[in-house]
Tab-separated table of C-alpha atoms in Angstrom:
chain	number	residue	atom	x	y	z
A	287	UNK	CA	-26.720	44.907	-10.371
A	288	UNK	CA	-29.612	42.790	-10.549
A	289	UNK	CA	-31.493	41.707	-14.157
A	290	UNK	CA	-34.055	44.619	-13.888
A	291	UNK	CA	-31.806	47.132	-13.215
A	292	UNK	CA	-29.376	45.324	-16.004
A	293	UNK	CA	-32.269	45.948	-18.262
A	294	UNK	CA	-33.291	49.763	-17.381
A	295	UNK	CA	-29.652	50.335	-17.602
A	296	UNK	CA	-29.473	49.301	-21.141
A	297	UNK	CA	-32.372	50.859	-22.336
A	298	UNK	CA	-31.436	53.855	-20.435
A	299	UNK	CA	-28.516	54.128	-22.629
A	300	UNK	CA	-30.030	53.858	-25.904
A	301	UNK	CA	-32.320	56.335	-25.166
A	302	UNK	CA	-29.609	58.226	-24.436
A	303	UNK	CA	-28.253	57.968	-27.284
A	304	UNK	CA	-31.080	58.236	-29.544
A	305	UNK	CA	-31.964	61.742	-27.927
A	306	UNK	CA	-28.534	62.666	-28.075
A	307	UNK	CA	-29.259	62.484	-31.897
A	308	UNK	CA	-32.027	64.690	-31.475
A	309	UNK	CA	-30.675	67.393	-29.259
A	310	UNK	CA	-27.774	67.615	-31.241
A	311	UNK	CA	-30.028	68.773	-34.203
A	312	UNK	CA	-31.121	71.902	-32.307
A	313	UNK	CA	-28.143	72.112	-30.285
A	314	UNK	CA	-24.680	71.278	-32.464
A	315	UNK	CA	-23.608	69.466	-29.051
A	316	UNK	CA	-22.838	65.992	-29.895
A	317	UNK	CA	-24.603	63.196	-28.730
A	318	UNK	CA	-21.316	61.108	-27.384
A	319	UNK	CA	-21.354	63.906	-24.464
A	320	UNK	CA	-24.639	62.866	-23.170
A	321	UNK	CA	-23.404	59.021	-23.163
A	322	UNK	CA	-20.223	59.740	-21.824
A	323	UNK	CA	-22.276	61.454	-18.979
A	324	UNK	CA	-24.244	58.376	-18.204
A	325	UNK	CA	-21.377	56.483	-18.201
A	326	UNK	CA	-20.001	59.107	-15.229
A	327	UNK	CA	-23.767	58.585	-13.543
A	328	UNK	CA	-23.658	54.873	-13.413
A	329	UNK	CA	-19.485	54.026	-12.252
A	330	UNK	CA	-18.189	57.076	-10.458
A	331	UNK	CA	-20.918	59.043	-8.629
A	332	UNK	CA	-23.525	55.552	-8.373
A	333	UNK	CA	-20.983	53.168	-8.185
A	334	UNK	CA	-23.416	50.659	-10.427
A	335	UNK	CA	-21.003	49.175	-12.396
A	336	UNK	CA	-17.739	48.254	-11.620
A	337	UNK	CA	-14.138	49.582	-12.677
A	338	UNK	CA	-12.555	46.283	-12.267
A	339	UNK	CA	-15.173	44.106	-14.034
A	340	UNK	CA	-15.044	46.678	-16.742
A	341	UNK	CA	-11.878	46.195	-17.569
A	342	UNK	CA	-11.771	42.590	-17.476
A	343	UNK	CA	-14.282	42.513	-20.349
A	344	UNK	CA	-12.367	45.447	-22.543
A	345	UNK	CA	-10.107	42.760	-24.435
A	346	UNK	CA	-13.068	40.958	-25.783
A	347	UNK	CA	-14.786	44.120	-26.410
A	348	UNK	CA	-12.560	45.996	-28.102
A	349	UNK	CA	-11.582	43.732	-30.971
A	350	UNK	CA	-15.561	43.837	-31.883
A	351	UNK	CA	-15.778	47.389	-31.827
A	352	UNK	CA	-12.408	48.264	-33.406
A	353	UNK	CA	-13.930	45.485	-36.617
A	354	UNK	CA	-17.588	47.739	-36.983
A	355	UNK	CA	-16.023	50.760	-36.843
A	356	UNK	CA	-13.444	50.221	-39.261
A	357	UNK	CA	-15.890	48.447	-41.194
A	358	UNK	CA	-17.918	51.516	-40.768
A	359	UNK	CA	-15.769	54.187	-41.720
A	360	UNK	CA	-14.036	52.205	-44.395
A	361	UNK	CA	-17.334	50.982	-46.741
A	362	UNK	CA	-17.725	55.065	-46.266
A	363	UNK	CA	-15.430	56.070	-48.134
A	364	UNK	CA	-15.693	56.342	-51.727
A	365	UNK	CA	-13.138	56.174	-54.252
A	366	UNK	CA	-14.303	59.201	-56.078
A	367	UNK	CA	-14.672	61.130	-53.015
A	368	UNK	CA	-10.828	60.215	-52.294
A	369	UNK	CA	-9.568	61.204	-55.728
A	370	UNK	CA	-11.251	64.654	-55.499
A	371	UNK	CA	-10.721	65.390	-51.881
A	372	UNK	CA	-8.041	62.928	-50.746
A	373	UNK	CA	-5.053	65.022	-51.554
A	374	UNK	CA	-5.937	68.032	-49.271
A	375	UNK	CA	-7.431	65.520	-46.322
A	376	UNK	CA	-4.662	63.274	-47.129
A	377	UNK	CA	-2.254	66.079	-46.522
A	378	UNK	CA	-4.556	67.509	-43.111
A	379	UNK	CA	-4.070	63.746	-42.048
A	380	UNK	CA	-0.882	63.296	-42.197
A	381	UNK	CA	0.270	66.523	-40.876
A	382	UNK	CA	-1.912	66.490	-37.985
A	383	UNK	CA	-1.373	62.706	-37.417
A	384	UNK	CA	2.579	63.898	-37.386
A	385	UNK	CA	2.523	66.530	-35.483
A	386	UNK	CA	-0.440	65.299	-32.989
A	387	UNK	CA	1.807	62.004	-32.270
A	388	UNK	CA	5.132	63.634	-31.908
A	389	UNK	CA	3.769	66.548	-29.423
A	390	UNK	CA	2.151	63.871	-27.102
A	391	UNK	CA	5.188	61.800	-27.446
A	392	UNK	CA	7.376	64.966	-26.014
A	393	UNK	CA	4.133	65.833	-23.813
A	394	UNK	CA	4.690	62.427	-21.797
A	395	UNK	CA	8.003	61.767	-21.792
A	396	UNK	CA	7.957	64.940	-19.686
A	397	UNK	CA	5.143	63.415	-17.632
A	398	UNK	CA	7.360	60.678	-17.005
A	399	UNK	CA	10.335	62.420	-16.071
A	400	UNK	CA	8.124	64.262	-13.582
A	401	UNK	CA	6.962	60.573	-12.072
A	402	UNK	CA	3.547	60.866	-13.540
A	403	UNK	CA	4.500	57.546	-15.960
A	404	UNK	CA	6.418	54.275	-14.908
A	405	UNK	CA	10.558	55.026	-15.463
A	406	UNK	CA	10.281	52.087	-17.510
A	407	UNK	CA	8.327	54.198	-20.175
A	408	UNK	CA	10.902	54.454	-23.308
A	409	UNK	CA	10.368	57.124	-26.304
A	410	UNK	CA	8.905	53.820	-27.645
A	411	UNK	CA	5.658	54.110	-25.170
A	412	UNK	CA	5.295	58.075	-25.409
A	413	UNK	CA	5.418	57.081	-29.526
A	414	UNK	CA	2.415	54.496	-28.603
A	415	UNK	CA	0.521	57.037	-26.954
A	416	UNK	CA	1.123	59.767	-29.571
A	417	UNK	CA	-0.497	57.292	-31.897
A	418	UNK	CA	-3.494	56.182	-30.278
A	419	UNK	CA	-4.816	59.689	-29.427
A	420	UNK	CA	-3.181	60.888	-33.124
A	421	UNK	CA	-6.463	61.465	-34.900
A	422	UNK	CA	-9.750	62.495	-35.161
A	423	UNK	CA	-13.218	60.068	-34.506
A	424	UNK	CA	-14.914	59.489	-38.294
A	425	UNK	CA	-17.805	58.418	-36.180
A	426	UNK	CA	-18.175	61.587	-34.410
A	427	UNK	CA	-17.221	64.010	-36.753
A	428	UNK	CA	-19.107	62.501	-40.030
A	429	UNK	CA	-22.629	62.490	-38.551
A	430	UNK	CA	-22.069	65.909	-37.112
A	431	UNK	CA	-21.483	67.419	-39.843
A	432	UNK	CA	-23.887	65.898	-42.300
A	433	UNK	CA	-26.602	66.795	-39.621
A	434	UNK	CA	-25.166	70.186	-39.265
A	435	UNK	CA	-25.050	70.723	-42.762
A	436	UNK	CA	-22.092	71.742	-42.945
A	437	UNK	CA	-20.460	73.221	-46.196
A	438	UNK	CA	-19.127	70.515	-48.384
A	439	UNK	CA	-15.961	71.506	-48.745
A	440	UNK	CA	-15.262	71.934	-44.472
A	441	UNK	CA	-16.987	68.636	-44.249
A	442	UNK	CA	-15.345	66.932	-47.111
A	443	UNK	CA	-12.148	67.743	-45.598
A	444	UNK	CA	-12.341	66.622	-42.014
A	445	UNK	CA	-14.514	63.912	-42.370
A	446	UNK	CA	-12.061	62.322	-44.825
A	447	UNK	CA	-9.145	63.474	-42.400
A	448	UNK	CA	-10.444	61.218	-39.662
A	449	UNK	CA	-11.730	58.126	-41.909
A	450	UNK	CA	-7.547	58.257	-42.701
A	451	UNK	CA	-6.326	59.196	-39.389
A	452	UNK	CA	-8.589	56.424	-38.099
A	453	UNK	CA	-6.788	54.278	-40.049
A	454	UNK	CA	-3.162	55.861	-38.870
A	455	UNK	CA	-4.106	55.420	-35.258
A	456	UNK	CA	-5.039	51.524	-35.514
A	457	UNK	CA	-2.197	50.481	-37.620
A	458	UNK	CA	0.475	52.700	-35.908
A	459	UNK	CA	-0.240	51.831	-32.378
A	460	UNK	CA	-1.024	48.011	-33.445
A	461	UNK	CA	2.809	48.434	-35.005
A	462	UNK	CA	4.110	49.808	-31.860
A	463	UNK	CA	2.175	47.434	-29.451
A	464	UNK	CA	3.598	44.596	-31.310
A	465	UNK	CA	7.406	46.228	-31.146
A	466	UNK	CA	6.633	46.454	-27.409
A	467	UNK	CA	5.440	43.045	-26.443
A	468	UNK	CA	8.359	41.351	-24.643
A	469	UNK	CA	10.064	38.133	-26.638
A	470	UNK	CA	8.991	40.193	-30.382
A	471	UNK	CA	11.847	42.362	-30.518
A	472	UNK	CA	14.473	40.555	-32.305
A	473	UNK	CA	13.627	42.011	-35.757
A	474	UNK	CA	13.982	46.093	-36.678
A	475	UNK	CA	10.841	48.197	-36.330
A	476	UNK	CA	10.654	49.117	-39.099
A	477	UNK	CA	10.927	45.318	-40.759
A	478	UNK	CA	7.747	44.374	-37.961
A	479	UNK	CA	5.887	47.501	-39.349
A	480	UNK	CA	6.193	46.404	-42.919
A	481	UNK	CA	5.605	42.950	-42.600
A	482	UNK	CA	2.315	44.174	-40.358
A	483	UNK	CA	1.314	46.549	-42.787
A	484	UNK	CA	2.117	44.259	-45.653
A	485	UNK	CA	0.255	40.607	-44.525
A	486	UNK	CA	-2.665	42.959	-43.165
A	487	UNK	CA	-3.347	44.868	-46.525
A	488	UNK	CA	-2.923	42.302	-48.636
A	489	UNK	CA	-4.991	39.195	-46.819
A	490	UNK	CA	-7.348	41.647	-46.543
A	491	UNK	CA	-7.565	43.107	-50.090
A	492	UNK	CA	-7.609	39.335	-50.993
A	493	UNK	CA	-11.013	38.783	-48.955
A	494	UNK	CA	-12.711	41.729	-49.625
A	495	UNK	CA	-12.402	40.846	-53.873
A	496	UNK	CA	-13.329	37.585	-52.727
A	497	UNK	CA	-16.301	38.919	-51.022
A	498	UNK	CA	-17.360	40.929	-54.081
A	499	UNK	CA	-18.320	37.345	-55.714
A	500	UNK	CA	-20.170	36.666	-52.219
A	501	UNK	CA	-22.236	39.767	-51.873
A	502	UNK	CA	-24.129	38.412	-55.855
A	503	UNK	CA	-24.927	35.025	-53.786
A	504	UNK	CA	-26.277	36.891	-50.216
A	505	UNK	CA	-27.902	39.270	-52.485
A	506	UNK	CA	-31.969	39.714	-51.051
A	507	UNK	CA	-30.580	37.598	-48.391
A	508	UNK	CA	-32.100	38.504	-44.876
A	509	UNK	CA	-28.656	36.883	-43.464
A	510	UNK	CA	-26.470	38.963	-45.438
A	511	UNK	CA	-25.465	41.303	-42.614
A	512	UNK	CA	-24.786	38.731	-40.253
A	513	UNK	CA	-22.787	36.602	-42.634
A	514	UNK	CA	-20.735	39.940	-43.478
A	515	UNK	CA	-20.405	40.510	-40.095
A	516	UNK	CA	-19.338	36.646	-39.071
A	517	UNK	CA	-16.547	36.789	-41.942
A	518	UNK	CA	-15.224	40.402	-40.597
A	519	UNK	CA	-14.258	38.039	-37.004
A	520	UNK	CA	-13.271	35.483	-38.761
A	521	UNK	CA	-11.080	37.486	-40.869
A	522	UNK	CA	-9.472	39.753	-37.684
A	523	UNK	CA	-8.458	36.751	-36.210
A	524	UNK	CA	-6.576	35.425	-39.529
A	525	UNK	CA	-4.733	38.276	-40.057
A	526	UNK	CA	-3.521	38.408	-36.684
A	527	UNK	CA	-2.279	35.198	-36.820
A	528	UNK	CA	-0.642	35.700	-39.548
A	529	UNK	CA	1.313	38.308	-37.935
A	530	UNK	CA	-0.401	41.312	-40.075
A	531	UNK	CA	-2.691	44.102	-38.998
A	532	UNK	CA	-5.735	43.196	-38.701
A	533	UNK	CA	-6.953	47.086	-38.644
A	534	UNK	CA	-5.346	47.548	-42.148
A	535	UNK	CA	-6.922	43.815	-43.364
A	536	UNK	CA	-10.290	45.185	-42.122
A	537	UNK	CA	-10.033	48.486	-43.344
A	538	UNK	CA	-8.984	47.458	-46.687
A	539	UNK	CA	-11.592	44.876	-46.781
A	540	UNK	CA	-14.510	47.577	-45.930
A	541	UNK	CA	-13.404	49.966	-48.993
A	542	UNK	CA	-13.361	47.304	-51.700
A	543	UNK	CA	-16.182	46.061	-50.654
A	544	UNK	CA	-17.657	49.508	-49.823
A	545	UNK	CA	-17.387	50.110	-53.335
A	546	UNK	CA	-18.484	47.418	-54.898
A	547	UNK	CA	-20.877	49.186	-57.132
A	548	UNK	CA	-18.561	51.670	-58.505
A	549	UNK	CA	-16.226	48.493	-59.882
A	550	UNK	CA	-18.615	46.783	-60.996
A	551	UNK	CA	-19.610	49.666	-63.240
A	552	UNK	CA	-16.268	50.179	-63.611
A	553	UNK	CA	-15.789	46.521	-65.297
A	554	UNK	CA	-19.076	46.500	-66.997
A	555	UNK	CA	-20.114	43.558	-65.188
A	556	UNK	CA	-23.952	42.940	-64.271
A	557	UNK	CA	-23.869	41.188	-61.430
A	558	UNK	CA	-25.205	43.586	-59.503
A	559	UNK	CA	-22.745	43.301	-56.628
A	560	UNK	CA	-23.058	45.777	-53.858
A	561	UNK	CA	-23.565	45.951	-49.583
A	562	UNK	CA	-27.603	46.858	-50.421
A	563	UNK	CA	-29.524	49.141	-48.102
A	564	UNK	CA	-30.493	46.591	-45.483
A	565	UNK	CA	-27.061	45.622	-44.664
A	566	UNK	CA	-25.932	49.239	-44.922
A	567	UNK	CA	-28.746	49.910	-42.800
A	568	UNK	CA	-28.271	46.681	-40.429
A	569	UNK	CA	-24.807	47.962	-40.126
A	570	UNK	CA	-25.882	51.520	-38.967
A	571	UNK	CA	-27.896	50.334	-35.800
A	572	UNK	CA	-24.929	48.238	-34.881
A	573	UNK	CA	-22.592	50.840	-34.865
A	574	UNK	CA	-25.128	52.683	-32.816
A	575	UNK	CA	-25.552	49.875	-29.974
A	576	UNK	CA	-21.708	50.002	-30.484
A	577	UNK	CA	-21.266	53.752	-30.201
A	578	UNK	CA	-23.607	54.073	-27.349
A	579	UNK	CA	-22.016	51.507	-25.067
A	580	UNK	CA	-18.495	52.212	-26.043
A	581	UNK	CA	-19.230	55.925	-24.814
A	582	UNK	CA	-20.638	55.393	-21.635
A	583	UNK	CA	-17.895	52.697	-20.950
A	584	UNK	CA	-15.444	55.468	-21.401
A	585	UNK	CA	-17.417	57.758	-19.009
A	586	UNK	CA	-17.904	54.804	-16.349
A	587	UNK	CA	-14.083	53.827	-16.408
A	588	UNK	CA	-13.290	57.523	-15.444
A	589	UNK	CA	-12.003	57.958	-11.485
A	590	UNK	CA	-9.036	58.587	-9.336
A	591	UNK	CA	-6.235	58.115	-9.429
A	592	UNK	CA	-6.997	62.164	-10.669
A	593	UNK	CA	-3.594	62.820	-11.188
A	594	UNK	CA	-4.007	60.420	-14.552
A	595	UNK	CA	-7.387	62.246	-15.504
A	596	UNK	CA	-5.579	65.557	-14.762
A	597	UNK	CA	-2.790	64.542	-17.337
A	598	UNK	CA	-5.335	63.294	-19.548
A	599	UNK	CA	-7.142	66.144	-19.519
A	600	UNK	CA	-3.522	68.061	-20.358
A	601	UNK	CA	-2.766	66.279	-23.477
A	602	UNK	CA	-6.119	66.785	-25.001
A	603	UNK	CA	-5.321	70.403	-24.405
A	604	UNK	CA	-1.490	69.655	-26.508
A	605	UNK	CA	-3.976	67.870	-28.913
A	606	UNK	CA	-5.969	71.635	-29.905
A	607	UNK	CA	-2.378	73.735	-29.353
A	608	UNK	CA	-1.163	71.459	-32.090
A	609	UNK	CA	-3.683	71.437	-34.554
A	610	UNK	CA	-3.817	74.849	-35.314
A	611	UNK	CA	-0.275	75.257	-37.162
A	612	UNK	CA	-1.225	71.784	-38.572
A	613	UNK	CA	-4.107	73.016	-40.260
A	614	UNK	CA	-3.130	75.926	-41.269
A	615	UNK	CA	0.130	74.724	-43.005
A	616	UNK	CA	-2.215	71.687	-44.563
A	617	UNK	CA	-4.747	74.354	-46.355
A	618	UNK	CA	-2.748	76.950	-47.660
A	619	UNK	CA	-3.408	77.830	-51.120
A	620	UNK	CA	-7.319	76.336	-50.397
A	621	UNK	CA	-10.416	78.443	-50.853
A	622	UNK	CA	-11.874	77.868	-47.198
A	623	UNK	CA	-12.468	81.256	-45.448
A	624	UNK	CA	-11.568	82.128	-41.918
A	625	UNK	CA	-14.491	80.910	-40.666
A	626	UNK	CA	-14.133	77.307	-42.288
A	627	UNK	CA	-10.694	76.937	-41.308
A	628	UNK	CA	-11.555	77.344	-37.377
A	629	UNK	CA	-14.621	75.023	-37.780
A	630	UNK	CA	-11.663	72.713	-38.953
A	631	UNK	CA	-9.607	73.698	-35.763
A	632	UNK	CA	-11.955	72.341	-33.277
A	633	UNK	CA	-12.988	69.463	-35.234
A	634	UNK	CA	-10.107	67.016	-33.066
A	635	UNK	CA	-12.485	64.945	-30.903
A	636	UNK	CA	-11.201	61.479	-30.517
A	637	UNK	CA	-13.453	58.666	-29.836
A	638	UNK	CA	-13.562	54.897	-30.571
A	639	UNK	CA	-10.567	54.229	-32.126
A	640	UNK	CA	-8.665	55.579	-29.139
A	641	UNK	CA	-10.902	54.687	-26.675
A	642	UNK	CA	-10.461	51.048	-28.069
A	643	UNK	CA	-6.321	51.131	-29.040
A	644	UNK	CA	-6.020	52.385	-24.925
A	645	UNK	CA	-7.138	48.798	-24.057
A	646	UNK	CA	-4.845	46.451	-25.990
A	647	UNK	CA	-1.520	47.313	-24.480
A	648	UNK	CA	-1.896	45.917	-21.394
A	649	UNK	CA	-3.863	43.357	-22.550
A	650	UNK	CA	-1.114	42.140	-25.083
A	651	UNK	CA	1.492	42.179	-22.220
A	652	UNK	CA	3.122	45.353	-22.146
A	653	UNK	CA	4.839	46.696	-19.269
A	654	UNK	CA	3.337	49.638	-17.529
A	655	UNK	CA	0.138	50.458	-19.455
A	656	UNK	CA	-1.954	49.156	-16.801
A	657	UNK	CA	-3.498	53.341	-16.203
A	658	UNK	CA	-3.350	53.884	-19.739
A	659	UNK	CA	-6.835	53.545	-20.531
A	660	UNK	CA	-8.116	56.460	-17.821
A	661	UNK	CA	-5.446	58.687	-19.079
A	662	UNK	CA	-6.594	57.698	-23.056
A	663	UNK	CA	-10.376	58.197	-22.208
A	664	UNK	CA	-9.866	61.809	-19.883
A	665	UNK	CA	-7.983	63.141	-22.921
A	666	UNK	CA	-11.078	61.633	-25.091
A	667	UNK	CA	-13.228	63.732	-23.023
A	668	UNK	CA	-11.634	67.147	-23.240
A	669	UNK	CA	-11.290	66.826	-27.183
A	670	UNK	CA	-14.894	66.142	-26.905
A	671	UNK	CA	-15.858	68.670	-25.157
A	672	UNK	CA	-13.320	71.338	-26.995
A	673	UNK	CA	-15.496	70.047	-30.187
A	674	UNK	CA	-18.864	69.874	-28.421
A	675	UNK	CA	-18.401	73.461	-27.034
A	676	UNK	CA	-16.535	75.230	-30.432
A	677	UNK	CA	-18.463	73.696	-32.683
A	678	UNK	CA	-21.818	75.709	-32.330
A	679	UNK	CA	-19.799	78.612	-31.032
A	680	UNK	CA	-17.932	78.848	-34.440
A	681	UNK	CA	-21.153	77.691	-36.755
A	682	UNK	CA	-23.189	80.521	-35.069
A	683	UNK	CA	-20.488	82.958	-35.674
């Protein structure tokens, strides 16, 4: 590809993905299909990019992504939000988190008995797969349904469902990766899940109140963003070698400091601490360059072998089947009506998180995962598309 094309190509996307926005305001059809798409346009029908080259730079690109859009989803969510809403989305989350990661589990340890996986896949790999496509994308779902306008109490629901299930999917499949790397398996489980879970939420709870005291110093500061963003890499890469998660250290970091203003109101402190618009707003266009390359990544790693796609495509289908009892059991005794609780049904499609958690097994070193990603990203696609399809379906009726 030479540096014009390079060029067109990138601009190409964005404009993509700034239409998208657009089309999905008249439309309900969300704007990731249109990137995806691309992505399909420029690796497997032009052959413009490369599968192999793509790949090689997926380790280096998926810690940055998995930082802004934890970062994203986690200076989101508000405290008082979570103390209104958080038990029912709490409850969605975890039962569709459960039941999401244990029928995938059973979904490909039957795809490996048929050949479809290595025989060195263990329960411990279908688990690992189960988590990484266990929840629903915040980034998708949130700006869908605050364009839609969706009713507060749908929206409330499933857009705090995914900011946790988010969550569940990086620090589960983290945990498992880190069971499965070869020479880390001398401790339990469930000792490496703690002490993950453990050094991760608390280095990171440590920075973020540390940050609080930071934000009054960058405050009017045109380098705040990039300073925030600088001490998000630098603080991925301590928790990880410290042994923790680095998802839970960055997610735990985003909601203190996410809610900065409501402690310091809270305390009756004036110092005025708080993100400000113009990092919030900094923040937003970066998750948007993120968003709209991530996307069309996914669509331009797509490609034989099609047996893998074809699986894929099978256990975004267990991904809907499995829903519906979850939600269901999750909102009984709620006030949503038949029509909200379907709207809720389709609203599964996975995105970064899984897109990004596909990548990391094989690049830590564990066996066999070299085809996970195209398996990962074709089940990506088909929850997309279920949501992209039933969303506007169920809205207009």
């Amino acid at each position: 590809m030479t540096p014009a094309l390079f060029l067109l190509t990138v601009a190409g996307i964005f404009l993509i993905g700034a239409i998208g926005e657009l089309v999905f305001r008249k439309t309900n059809v969300p704007d990731v299909v249109w990137l995806i798409a691309a992505g399909i346009l420029l690796g497997p029908v032009l052959h413009l990019v490369d599968r192999e080259r793509l790949s090689g730079i997926a380790p280096y690109f998926a810690p940055i992504t998995l930082t802004i859009v934890l970062f994203d989803g986690g200076s989101k969510l508000r405290i008082s939000d979570l103390s209104r809403a958080a038990p029912r989305s709490g409850l969605l989350a975890v039962i569709t988190f459960a039941l999401s990661t244990a029928g995938l589990a059973a979904a490909a340890m039957g795809a490996r008995k048929l050949g479809l996986f290595p025989a060195s896949f263990t329960w411990m790999h279908c688990l690992l797969i189960g988590a990484i496509l266990g929840g629903s994308s915040s980034i998708i779902i949130m700006p869908a349904m605050t364009q839609a306008k969706v009713d507060e109490k749908v929206s409330n629901l499933v857009g705090l469902e995914s900011a946790f299930t988010d969550a569940f999917c990086v620090v589960g499949a983290s945990a498992l990766i880190d069971m499965l790397v070869p020479g880390r398996g001398g401790a339990s489980p469930w000792i490496v899940l703690g002490k993950s879970f453990g050094i991760g939420a608390a280095i990171g709870a440590v920075a973020g109140g540390a940050w609080l005291v930071v934000l009054r110093l960058l405050k009017g500061s045109e380098h705040a963003y990039t300073v925030t963003l600088a001490s998000l890499f630098v603080l991925y890469v301590v928790i990880e070698r410290a042994g923790g998660s680095a998802a839970l250290g960055i997610l735990s970091f985003a909601v203190l400091v996410g809610n900065a203003r409501s402690f310091t109101r809270e305390s009756a402190n004036p110092l005025g601490m708080d993100l400000g618009d113009d990092v919030r707003g900094f923040h937003r266009q970066m998750t948007f360059f993120v968003k709209s390359f991530f996307f069309t990544f996914i669509g331009a790693m797509l490609g034989p072998p099609w047996g893998l796609l074809a699986l894929g495509g099978a256990l975004g289908l267990v991904l809907l089947v499995v829903r519906v009892p979850g939600l269901y059991l999750a909102v009984i005794g709620s006030t949503l009506t038949p029509k909200d609780k379907k709207l809720a049904v389709v609203s599964l499609p996975r995105g970064m998180a899984a897109g990004v958690l596909a990548t990391m097994p094989a690049a830590a070193g564990v066996e066999g995962t070299g085809e996970l990603p195209a398996v990962v990203f074709a089940a990506v696609l088909v929850t997309i598309l279920t949501f992209a399809i039933g969303f506007p379906v169920v809205r207009r009726g």
